[in-house]
CSV table of C-alpha atoms and ligand atoms in Angstrom, one decimal:
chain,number,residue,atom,x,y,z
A,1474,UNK,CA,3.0,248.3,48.7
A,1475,UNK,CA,0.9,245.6,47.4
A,1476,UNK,CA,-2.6,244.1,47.4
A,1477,UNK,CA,-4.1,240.6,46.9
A,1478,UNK,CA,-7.4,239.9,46.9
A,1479,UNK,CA,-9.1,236.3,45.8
A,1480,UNK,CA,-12.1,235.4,48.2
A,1481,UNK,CA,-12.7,232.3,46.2
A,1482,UNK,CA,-13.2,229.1,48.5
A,1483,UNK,CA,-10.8,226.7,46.4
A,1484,UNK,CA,-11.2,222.8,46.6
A,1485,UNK,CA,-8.1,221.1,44.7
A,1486,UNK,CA,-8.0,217.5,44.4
A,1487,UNK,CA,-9.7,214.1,43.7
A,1488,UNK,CA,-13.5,213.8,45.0
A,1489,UNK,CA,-13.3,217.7,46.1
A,1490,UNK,CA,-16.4,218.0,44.9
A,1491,UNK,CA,-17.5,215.5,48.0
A,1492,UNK,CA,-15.9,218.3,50.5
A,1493,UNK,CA,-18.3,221.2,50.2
A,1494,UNK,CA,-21.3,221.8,51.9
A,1495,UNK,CA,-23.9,222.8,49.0
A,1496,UNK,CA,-26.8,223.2,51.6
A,1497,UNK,CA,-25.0,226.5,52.8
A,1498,UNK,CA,-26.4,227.8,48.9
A,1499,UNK,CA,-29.9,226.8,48.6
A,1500,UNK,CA,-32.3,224.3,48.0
A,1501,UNK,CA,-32.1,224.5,44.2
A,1502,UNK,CA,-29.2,224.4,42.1
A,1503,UNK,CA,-29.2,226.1,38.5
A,1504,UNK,CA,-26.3,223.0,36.5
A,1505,UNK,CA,-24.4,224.9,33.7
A,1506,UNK,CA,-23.0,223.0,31.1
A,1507,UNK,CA,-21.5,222.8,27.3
A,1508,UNK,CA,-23.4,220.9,24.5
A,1509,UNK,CA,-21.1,218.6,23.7
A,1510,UNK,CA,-21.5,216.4,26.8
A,1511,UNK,CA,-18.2,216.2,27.9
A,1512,UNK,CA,-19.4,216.8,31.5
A,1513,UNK,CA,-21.4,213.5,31.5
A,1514,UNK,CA,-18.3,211.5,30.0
A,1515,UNK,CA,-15.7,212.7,32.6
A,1516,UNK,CA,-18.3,211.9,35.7
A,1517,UNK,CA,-18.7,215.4,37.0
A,1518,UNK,CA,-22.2,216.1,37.0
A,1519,UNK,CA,-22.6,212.3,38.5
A,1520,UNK,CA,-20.6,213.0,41.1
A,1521,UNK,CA,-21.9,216.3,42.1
A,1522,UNK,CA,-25.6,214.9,41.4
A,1523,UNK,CA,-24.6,212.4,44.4
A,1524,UNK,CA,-23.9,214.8,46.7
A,1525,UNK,CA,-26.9,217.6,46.0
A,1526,UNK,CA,-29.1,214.1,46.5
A,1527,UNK,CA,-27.7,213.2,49.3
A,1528,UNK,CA,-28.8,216.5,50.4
A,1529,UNK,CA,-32.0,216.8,49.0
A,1530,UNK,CA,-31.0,219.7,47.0
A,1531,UNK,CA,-32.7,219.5,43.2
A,1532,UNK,CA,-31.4,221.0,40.2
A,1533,UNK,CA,-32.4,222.0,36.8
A,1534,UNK,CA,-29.9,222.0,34.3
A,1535,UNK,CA,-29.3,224.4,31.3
A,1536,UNK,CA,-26.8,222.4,29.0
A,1537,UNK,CA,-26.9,225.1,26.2
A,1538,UNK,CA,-23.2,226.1,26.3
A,1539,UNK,CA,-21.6,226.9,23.4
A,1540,UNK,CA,-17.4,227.4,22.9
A,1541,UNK,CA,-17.1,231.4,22.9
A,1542,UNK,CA,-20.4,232.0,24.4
A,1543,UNK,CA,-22.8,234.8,23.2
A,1544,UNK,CA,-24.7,237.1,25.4
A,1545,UNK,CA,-28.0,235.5,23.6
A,1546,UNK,CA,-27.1,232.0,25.2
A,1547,UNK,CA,-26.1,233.9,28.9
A,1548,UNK,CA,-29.8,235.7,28.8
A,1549,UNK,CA,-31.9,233.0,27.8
A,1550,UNK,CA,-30.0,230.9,30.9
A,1551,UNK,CA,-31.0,233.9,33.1
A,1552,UNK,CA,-34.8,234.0,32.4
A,1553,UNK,CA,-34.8,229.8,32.6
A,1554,UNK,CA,-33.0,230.6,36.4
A,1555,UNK,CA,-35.5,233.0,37.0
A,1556,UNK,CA,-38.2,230.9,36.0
A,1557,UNK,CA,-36.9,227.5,37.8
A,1558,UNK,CA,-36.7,229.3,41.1
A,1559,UNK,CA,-32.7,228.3,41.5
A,1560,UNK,CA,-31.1,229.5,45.0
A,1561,UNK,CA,-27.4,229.3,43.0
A,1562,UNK,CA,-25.3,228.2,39.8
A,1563,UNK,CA,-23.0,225.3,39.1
A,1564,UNK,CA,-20.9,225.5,36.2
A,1565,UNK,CA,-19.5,223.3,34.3
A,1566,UNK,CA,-16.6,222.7,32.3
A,1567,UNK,CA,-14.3,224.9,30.8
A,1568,UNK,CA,-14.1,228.4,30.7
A,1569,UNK,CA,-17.4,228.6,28.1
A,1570,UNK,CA,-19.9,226.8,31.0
A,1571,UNK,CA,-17.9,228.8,33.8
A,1572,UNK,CA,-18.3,232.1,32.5
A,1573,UNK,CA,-21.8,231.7,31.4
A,1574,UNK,CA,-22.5,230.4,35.1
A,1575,UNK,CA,-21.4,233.4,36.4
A,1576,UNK,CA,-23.1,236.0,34.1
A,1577,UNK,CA,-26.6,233.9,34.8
A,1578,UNK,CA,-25.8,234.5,38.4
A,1579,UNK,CA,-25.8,238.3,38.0
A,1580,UNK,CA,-28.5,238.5,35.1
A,1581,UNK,CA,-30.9,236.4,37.1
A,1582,UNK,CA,-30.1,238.3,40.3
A,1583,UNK,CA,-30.3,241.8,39.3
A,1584,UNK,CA,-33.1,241.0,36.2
A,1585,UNK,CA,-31.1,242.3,34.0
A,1586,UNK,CA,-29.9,241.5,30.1
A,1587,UNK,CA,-25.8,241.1,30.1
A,1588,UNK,CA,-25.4,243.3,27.7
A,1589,UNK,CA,-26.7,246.1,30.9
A,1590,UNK,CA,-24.0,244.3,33.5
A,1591,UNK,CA,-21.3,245.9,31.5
A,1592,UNK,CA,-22.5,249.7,32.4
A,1593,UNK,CA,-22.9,248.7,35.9
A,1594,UNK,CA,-20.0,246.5,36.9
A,1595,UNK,CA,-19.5,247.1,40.7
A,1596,UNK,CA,-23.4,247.4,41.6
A,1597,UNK,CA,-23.9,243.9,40.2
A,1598,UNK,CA,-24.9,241.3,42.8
A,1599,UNK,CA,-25.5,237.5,42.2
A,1600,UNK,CA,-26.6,234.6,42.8
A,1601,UNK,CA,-23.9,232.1,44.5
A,1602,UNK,CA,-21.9,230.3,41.9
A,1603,UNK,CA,-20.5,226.9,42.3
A,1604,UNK,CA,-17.7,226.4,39.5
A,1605,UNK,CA,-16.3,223.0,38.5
A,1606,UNK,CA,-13.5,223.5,36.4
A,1607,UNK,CA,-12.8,220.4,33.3
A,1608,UNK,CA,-10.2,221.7,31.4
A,1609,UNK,CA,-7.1,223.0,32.8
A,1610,UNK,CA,-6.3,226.5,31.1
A,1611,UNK,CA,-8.4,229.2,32.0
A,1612,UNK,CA,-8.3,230.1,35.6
A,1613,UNK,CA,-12.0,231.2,35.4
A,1614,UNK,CA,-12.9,229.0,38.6
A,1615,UNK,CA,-11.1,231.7,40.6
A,1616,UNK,CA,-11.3,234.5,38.5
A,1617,UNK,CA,-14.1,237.8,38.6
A,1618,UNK,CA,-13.9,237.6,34.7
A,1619,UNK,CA,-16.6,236.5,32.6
A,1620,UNK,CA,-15.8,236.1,28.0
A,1621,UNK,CA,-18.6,236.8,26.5
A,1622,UNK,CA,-19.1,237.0,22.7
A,1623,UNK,CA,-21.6,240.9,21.7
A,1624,UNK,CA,-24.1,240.3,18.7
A,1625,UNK,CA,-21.8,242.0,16.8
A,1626,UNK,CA,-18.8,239.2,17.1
A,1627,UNK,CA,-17.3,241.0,19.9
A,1628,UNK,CA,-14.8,239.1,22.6
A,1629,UNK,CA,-15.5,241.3,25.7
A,1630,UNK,CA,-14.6,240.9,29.4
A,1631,UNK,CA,-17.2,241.8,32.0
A,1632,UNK,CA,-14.9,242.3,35.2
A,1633,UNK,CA,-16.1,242.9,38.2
A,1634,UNK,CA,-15.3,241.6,41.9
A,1635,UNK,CA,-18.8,240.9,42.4
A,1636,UNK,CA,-18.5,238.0,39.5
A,1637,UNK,CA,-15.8,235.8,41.9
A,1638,UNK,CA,-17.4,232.4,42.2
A,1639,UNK,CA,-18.2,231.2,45.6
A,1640,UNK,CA,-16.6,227.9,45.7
A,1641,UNK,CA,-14.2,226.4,42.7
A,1642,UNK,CA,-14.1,222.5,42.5
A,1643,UNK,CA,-10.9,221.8,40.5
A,1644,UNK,CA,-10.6,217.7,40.2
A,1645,UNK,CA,-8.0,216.8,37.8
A,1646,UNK,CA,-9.7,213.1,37.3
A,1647,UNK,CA,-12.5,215.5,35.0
A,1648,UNK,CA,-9.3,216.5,32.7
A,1649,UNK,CA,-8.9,213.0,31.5
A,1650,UNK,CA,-11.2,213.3,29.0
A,1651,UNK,CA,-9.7,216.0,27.4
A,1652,UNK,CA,-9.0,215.1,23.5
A,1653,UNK,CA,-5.3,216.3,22.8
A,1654,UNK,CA,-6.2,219.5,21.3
A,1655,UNK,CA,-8.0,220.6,24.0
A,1656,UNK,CA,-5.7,219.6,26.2
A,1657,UNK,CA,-3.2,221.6,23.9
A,1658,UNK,CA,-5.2,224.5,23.7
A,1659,UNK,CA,-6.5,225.0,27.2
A,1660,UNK,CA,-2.7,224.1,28.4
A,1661,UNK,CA,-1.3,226.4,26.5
A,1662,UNK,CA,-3.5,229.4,27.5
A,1663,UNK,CA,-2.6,228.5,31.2
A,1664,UNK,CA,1.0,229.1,29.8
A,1665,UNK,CA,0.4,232.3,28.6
A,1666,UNK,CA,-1.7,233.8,31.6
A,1667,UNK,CA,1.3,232.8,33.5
A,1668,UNK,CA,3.9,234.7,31.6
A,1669,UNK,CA,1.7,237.5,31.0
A,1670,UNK,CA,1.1,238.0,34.6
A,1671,UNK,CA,4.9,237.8,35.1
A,1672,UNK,CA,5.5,240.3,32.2
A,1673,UNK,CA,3.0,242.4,33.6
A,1674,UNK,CA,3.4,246.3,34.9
A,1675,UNK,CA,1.6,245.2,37.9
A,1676,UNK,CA,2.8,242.2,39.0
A,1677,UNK,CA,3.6,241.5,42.6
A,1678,UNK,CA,6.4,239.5,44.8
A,1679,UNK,CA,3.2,236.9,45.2
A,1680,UNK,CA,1.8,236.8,41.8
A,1681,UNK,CA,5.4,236.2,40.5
A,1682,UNK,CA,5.4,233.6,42.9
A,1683,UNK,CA,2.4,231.7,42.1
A,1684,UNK,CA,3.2,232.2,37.9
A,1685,UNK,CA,6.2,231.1,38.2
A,1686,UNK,CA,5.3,227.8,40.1
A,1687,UNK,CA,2.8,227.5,37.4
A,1688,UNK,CA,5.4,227.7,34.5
A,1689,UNK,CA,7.8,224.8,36.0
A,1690,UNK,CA,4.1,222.8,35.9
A,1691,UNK,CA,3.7,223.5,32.6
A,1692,UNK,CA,7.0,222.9,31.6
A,1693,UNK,CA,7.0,219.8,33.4
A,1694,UNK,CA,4.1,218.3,32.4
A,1695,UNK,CA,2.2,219.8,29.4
A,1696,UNK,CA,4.2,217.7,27.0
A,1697,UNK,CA,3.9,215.1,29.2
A,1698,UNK,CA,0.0,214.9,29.2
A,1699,UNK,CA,0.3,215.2,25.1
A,1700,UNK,CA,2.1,212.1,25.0
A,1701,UNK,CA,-0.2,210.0,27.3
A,1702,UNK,CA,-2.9,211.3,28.2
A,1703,UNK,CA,-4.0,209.1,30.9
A,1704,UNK,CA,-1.2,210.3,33.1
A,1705,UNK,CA,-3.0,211.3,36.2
A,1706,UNK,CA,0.0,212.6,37.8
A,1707,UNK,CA,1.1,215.1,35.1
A,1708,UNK,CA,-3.0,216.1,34.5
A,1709,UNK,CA,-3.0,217.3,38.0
A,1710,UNK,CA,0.1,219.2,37.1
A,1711,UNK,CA,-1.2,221.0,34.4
A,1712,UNK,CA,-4.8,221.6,36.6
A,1713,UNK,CA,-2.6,223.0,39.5
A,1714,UNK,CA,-1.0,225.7,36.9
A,1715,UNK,CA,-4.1,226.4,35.7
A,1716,UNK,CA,-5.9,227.4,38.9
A,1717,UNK,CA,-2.6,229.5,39.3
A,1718,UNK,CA,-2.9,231.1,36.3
A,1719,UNK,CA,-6.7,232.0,37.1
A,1720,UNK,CA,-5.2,233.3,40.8
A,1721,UNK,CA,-2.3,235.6,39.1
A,1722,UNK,CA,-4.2,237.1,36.9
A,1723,UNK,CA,-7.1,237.8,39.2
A,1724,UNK,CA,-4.8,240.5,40.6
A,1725,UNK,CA,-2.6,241.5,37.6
A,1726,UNK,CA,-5.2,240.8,34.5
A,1727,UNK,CA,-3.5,239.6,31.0
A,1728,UNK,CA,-1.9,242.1,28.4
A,1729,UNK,CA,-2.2,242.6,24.9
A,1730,UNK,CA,-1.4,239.3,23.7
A,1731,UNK,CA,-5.1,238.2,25.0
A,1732,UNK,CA,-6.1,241.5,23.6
A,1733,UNK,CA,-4.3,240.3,20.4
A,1734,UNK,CA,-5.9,237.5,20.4
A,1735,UNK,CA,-9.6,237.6,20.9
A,1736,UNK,CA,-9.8,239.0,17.1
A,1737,UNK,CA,-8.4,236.0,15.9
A,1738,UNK,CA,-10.8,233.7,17.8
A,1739,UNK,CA,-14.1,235.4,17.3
A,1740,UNK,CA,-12.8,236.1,13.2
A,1741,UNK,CA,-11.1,233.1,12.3
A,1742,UNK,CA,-12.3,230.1,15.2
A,1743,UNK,CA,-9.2,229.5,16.6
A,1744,UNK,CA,-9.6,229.0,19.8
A,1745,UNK,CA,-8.7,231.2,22.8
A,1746,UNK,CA,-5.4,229.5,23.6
A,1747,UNK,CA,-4.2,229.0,20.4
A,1748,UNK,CA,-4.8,232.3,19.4
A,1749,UNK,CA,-2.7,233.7,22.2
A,1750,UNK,CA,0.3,231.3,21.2
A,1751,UNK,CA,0.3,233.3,17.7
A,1752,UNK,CA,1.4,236.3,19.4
A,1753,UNK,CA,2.9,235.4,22.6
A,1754,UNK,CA,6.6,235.0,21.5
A,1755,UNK,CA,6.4,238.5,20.1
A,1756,UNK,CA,5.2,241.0,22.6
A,1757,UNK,CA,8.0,238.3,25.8
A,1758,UNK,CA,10.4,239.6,22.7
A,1759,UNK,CA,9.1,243.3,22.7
A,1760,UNK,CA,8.6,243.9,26.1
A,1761,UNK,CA,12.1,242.0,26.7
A,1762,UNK,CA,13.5,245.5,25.6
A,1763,UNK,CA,11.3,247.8,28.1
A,1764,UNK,CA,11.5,246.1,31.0
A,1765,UNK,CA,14.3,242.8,30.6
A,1766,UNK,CA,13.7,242.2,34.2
A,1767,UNK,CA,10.5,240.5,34.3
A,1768,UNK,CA,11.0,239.1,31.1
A,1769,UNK,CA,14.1,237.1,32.7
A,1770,UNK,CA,11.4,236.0,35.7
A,1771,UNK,CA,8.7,234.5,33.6
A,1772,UNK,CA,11.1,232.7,31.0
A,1773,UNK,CA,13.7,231.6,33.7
A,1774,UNK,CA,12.5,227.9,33.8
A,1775,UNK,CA,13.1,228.0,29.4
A,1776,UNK,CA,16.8,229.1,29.8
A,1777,UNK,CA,15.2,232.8,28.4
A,1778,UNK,CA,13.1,234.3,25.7
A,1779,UNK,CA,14.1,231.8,22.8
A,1780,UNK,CA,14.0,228.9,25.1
A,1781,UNK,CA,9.9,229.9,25.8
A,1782,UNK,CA,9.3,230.4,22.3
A,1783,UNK,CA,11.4,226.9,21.2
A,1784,UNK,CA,8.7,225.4,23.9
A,1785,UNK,CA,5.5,226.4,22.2
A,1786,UNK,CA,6.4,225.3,18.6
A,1787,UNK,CA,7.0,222.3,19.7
A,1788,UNK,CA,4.0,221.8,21.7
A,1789,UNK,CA,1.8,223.7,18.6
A,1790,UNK,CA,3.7,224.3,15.6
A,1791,UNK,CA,1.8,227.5,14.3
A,1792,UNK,CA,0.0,228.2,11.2
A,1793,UNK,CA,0.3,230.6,8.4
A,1794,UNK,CA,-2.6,232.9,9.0
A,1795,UNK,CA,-2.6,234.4,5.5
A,1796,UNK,CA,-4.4,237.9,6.6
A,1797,UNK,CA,-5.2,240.0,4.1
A,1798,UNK,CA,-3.9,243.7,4.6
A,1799,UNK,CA,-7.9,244.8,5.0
A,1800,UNK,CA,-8.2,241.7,7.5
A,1801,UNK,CA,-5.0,243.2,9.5
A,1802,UNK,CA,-6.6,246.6,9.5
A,1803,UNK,CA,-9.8,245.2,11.0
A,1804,UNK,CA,-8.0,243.0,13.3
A,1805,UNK,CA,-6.6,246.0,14.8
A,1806,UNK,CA,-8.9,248.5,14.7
A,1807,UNK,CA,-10.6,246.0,17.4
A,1808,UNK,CA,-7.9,246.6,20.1
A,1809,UNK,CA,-8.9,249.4,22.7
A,1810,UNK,CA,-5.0,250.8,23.2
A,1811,UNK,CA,-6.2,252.3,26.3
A,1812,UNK,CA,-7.5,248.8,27.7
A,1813,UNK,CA,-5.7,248.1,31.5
A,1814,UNK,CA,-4.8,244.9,29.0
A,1815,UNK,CA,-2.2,247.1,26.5
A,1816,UNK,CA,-1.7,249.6,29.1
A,1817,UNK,CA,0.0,247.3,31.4
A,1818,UNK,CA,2.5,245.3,28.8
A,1819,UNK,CA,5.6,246.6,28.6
A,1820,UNK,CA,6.1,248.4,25.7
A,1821,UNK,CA,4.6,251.3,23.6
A,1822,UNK,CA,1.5,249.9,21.2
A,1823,UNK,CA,0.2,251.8,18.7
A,1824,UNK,CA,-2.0,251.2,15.8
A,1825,UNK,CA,1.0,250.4,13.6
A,1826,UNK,CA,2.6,248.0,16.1
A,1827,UNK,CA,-0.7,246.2,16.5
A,1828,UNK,CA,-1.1,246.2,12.7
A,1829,UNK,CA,2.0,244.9,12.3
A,1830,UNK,CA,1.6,242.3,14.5
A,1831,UNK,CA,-1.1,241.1,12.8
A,1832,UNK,CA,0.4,241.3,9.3
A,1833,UNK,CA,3.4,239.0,9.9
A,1834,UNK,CA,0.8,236.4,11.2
B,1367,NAP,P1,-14.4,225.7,26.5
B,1367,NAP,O1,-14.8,226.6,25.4
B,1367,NAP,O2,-15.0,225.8,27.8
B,1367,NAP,O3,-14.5,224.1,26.0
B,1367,NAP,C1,-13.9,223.7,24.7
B,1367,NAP,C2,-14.4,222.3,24.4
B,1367,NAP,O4,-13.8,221.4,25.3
B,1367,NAP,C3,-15.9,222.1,24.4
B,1367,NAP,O5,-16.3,221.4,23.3
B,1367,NAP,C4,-16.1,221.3,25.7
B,1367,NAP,O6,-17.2,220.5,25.7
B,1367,NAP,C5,-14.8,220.5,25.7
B,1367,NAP,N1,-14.4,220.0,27.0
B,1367,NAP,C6,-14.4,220.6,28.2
B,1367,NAP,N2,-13.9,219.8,29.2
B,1367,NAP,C7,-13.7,218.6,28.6
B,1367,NAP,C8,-13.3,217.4,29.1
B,1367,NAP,N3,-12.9,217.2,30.4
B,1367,NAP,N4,-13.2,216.3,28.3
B,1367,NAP,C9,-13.5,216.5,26.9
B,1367,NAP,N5,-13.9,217.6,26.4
B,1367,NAP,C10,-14.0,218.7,27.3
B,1367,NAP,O7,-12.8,225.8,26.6
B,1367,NAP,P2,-11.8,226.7,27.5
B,1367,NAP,O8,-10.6,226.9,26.8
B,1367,NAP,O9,-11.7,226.0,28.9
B,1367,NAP,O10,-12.6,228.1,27.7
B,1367,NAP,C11,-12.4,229.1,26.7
B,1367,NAP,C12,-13.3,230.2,27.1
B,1367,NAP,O11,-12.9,230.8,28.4
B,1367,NAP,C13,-13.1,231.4,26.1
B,1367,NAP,O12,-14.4,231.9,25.9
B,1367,NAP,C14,-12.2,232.4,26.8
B,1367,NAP,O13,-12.4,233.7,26.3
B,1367,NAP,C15,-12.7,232.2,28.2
B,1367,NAP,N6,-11.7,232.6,29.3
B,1367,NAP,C16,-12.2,233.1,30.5
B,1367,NAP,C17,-11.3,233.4,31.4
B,1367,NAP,C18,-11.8,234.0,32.8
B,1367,NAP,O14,-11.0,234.3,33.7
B,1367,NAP,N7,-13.1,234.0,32.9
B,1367,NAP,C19,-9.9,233.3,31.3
B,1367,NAP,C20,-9.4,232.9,30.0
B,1367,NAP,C21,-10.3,232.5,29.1
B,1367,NAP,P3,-18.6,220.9,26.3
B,1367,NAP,O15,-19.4,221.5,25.1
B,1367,NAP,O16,-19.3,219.7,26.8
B,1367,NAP,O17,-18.4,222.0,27.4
């Protein structure tokens, strides 16, 4: 027996943004986006400001977005909701401005601080949330997850099924923009949400499916849209396997490689996907020898393990970390070895392994 469950009303393609019906949501819509503007440059918030016009729907936007967002940033866009009298939320960008549009949705709803959503998950209600994904890698436009960064430095993943957006508007003309480490990054997260939902102990006939659709894309086109990045063709690509990657691992989550790798990111500032990368090729090699099966499904379109691993170092040739022994110790004392995430990866991880891990880095 298996389950799937995504209610997410998904819009893929050029001008989808032109295909919903915002009036179904309110009057007012809440615009969440990063500080860097890239939302403006790539003609997203144009083009859904001509259609809430059109409409007569108004807005108020909360541009305040920062890469690894903190609970501070996710609060303060909750009390400026509250305050604005917003009927819904419209994220966007990439996974930062998604995730943030979805926590405001349930902070501003239930008039609560996030740091409170975490103790009461499933009785959260929101808000609708509109989310326009700009970068192709994180899957959050169809996903119930939301990455928040604790005062304390902390990576943590509210998850609920309350937190699936209500509408996801993924037009790959918005990727276009994408400088090529972004597009390197975000590209190669997609990658690894694939194969971990492949590798996964709870993968499915139609997750393995979708993933491994998404891997040929990646294959196909990531190095593709490195080389020339105007390549609308090979951008849409890399957007379709990243929705897929969000749709997978809606139903199967990730494993310890993202669990690996949030340590890095909020310690060191690599970013998300990179991070993963560092570990990646490791745990496909360690699980490889629990469960070879799945391991052969998610690195079929490579020619195997070593072909998957030849694949990233030549996308992202990977640094020398340099941890300290005291870094590595800290680094692992942060993974929760009873998290669904380690649980769930082939394999036996202990504090050793993880410490290991992070000492050959
Ligand atoms: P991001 O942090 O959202 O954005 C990275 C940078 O790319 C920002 O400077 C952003 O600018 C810029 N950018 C975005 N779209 C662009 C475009 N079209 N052209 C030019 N620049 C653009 O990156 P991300 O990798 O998509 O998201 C990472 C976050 O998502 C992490 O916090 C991660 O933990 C989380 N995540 C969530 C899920 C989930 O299911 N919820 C899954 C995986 C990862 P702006 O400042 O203008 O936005």
């Amino acid at each position: 027996m298996f389950s799937y469950f995504n209610p997410v009303d998904l819009r893929f393609g050029e001008n989808a943004v032109s295909n919903v019906d915002f009036t179904l949501y309110g009057k007012k819509a809440f615009i969440v986006t990063g500080r860097s503007g890239s939302a403006k440059k790539n003609n997203a918030i144009k083009d859904l400001l001509s259609v809430l016009d059109a409409k007569g729907i108004s807005h108020e936007f909360f541009s305040e977005v920062e890469e690894n967002p903190s609970f501070e940033t996710v609060d303060r866009g909750a009390e400026l909701f509250k305050a604005k009298h917003c009927d819904f939320a419209v994220g966007i960008g990439g996974g930062s401005p998604m995730d943030v549009a979805k926590a405001i949705s349930a902070g501003a709803k239930m008039g609560k601080k996030v740091a409170d959503l975490y103790a009461i998950k499933d009785s959260i209600s929101c808000y609708p949330v509109i989310e326009i994904t700009t970068t192709s890698g994180t899957g959050s436009e169809v996903t119930q997850y939301s990455v928040l960064t604790s005062p304390d430095d902390k990576k943590l993943g509210l998850r609920t099924n309350k937190l699936f957006p209500t509408v996801a508007i993924v037009d790959p003309r918005y990727t276009l923009t994408m400088p090529a480490d972004v597009t390197i990054s975000t590209g190669l997260d997609a990658l690894s949400q694939l194969v971990e939902s492949v590798i996964s102990k709870i993968s499915t006939p139609l997750t393995d499916v979708i993933a491994v659709k998404g891997i040929e894309l990646i294959k196909m086109s990531l190095p593709e849209v490195v080389k020339k990045a105007s390549s609308l063709e090979h951008r849409s690509n890399v957007a379709m396997a990243a929705t897929f990657s969000g749709l997978t691992i809606s139903q199967t989550g990730t494993t310890i490689v993202h669990a690996l790798g949030y340590p890095i990111t909020s310690h060191l500032g690599i970013r998300h996907g990179l991070a993963n990368m560092l570990t990646l090729c490791q745990i496909v090699k360690n699980a490889q020898r629990f469960d070879p099966e799945r391991v052969k499904i998610a690195t079929a379109p490579f020619g195997g393990a070593n072909g998957l691993c030849e694949f990233i170092d030549s996308v992202y040739p990977k640094p020398k970390l340099k941890l300290s022994e005291k870094d590595a110790e800290i680094f692992a004392r942060e993974i929760d070895l009873k998290a669904g995430q380690v649980l769930n990866t082939p394999g036996n991880y202990d504090f050793g392994f993880v410490k290991e891990i992070y000492r050959s880095l």
